[in-house]
């Protein structure tokens, strides 16, 4: 359905719903004040009103019953007026008490319809009721005729203060006066009530028992009269005439018919008429003010017929009432249905709304879905592409790894072929120390290489899931003791406390001996590596039989690890930064993997400077192992690779105490002992070598000794090599010293970094000793050239101050140096001590620095400057030789002359007299 069609439908529905509604009639409220409601006549009046009201559903009908109490009726009338009624119907109890409130209402403009009994004034809108005077009169006439003008009569009246009682009495009196033979022997007030009438009749019975007829002013009092005479059992009973003419089985028509009474006067209730008149008033239609209802006599002559007619009327009225009830029910059903219809319409509207919304959403969804589908396809395409790329990358990585694995594997053959012959050579006859030392170094490093290759192979195997436990039952204690044997010589040599602490003499455990050999070898190697001489390394083995576990702790008192390092200790390729533990980053992760394969656990706890404890937990028994993880026979541990790590194969180099006589001194900062020893051994014939195993001691040696050149490793345990160079180059004491950085990092960027901090050369490992030697020689030669230039230029510092071969710091140093000397030239006390104080260097440091930069010693330089200056003075001044000597700081003219002649080959006097010329330029 299109949205336009939906709107048309909604409009139609709206018209239908509003069109169904009847034309709205003005609504009215009628208040009805009844004097009493509990007798049949009054009930008949109310039913008549309700029947008529059924035609006026727009009317709200408020009914009040005063129960025969006039003051209560007054209050009820007031209350009805206050609710805002549009019209008041009053059936007064007594005339006088009710009159004021009715008058007031009327005068305020409220229409008032008086029914049956009247008020004491004519201030009302309309009256509906019988002519009571006429009723009394008709009764009197009928009685006169019935008694044939002769007899005794008793009258039972209604409430004397109510108008019908008075009017009926007056009418009755008028009629019987026409019959002189008729005597009204007693008038008794029954107040319209059977009970009161009966009481009074009974009380006065003796005086009235001779009466021929009783005229009772209403139906109930007539019945009471009958009952009194019946109770007295007096026959024939007195004749009785009543008033009202009520239909129905208990009405007085029936009583006439049943001959309980003789006749009754019709006195209609006027219920229907009262409503009819009220509606005419409310609808502003013409109406009659006085609506008098007719009366008639009902006696044995017509009672039967009237009863039939009234019965018929009653049944018709009942039919009408039933019909009305049905109408009411229908109306209720209609109203309910209307509500349902409204609700359904509402729901329909809502569902149309929701339907439209759903339709809209559906369309939106469709378009979103379309978009999503397109995007999805795009994503799938991209994903496939990425997948393809990933697969390609994976394949590339795989092939790289394969290559890497293969090549690692291939390394083993040449390494074995290197190791084999070395073994032979070492055990051979050659005694040549130098050869043996070199062979040992080659052997140790080839074994180290083999060990590394083996680690890589294990890593690849683990990665590929190709490594499986091959466990057999072994005595863990014996295994550990045997393993410890390898470390004992080292522990002894380094004065370390190395022991196994366990209460167990033996402990059978299922494990793969090859794997655990690697694990504990690695843990012990680390412990020895990071524990200083005189330190402690303990292995603690405890069995927890309850939990079926064995715990092996390797505890050292070494340098420990930071929290971060300990946390990441088992991370593959992680290398701690702050310690000297620059390993491969593979050992610990591999060990952990091996323990994991054993379904065990491995943990580390460490504290810097306190030590490290590795704890390995293994399960006892073999239930945790699959059949495939068990082997029946013990496997021989492949010891070669591991032991290579440990074996004290370091050659004992014949390192000489470098004699000071060697002119050039080189500081060698290198932490790797073998490399340090090897370099020292290589260079010691040419240079005096000052060895240092870390950055800090290296720096201290440099400051103290002011070497001619420094070789510094890039990676040092305590300080970064670059930091060492920076420190050297920014310290006035060492800024002039050329530095060679040795490193394993060959990246161009790292080389540039090295140069940026001021290093003269960046040599990457492996380097040839020849290249190193040549580099040292060339750097030192270059320095010499600068110094030679200085010497050949008659000790002039000025050109050096812009020489790019000299650092800015050193240029400044030279400028300061020159300035201090120039300023103090005439002072005989200008000395090395004075200069070193001014510059802030020790005598030796100053001496070495000047020697390195200028080639000569400080005193020589001062002397040269003095003599050069004296030349200048001799040429321009007339001063005496003695004066000149004094001006350039010579204490004696003789010494000046000697020195002058020694340097220039001419005496100052001759020079002054122009007997010679000098090559010297003035500085
Ligand atoms: C009912 C009644 C009638 C009588 C009328 C007079 O209450 O007693 O029997 O005709 O009132 O007001």
Short mmCIF file of C-alpha atoms and ligand atoms in Angstrom, two decimals, residues 35-36 39 41-42 92 116-117 132 158 162 164-165 168 191-193 217-221 243-244 246 267, ligand 1:
data_model
loop_
_atom_site.label_atom_id
_atom_site.label_comp_id
_atom_site.label_asym_id
_atom_site.label_seq_id
_atom_site.Cartn_x
_atom_site.Cartn_y
_atom_site.Cartn_z
CA UNK A 35 -41.36 13.20 50.37
CA UNK A 36 -41.35 9.48 50.94
CA UNK A 39 -45.16 3.00 49.51
CA UNK A 41 -48.10 4.64 45.07
CA UNK A 42 -44.77 6.53 45.27
CA UNK A 92 -43.73 17.99 49.09
CA UNK A 116 -49.05 15.57 43.94
CA UNK A 117 -49.02 17.51 47.18
CA UNK A 132 -57.89 16.34 45.50
CA UNK A 158 -53.83 11.81 55.48
CA UNK A 162 -50.40 18.06 53.50
CA UNK A 164 -54.37 16.39 49.60
CA UNK A 165 -55.60 15.57 53.10
CA UNK A 168 -60.00 15.71 49.97
CA UNK A 191 -51.08 10.49 58.36
CA UNK A 192 -51.25 8.55 55.04
CA UNK A 193 -49.88 5.49 56.81
CA UNK A 217 -58.08 8.96 52.01
CA UNK A 218 -55.60 6.50 50.49
CA UNK A 219 -55.15 2.88 49.59
CA UNK A 220 -52.97 1.82 52.55
CA UNK A 221 -55.24 3.37 55.14
CA UNK A 243 -58.38 6.50 47.25
CA UNK A 244 -55.54 5.83 44.77
CA UNK A 246 -53.42 1.31 42.30
CA UNK A 267 -55.76 9.16 41.93
C1 LIG B 1 -49.00 8.10 49.02
C2 LIG B 1 -50.22 8.82 49.30
C3 LIG B 1 -51.28 8.31 48.40
C4 LIG B 1 -52.14 9.48 48.39
C5 LIG B 1 -51.20 10.59 48.25
C6 LIG B 1 -51.59 11.93 48.71
O1 LIG B 1 -47.96 8.57 49.80
O2 LIG B 1 -50.57 8.69 50.60
O3 LIG B 1 -51.82 7.13 48.83
O4 LIG B 1 -53.09 9.44 47.41
O5 LIG B 1 -50.07 10.17 48.94
O6 LIG B 1 -50.53 12.80 48.69
#
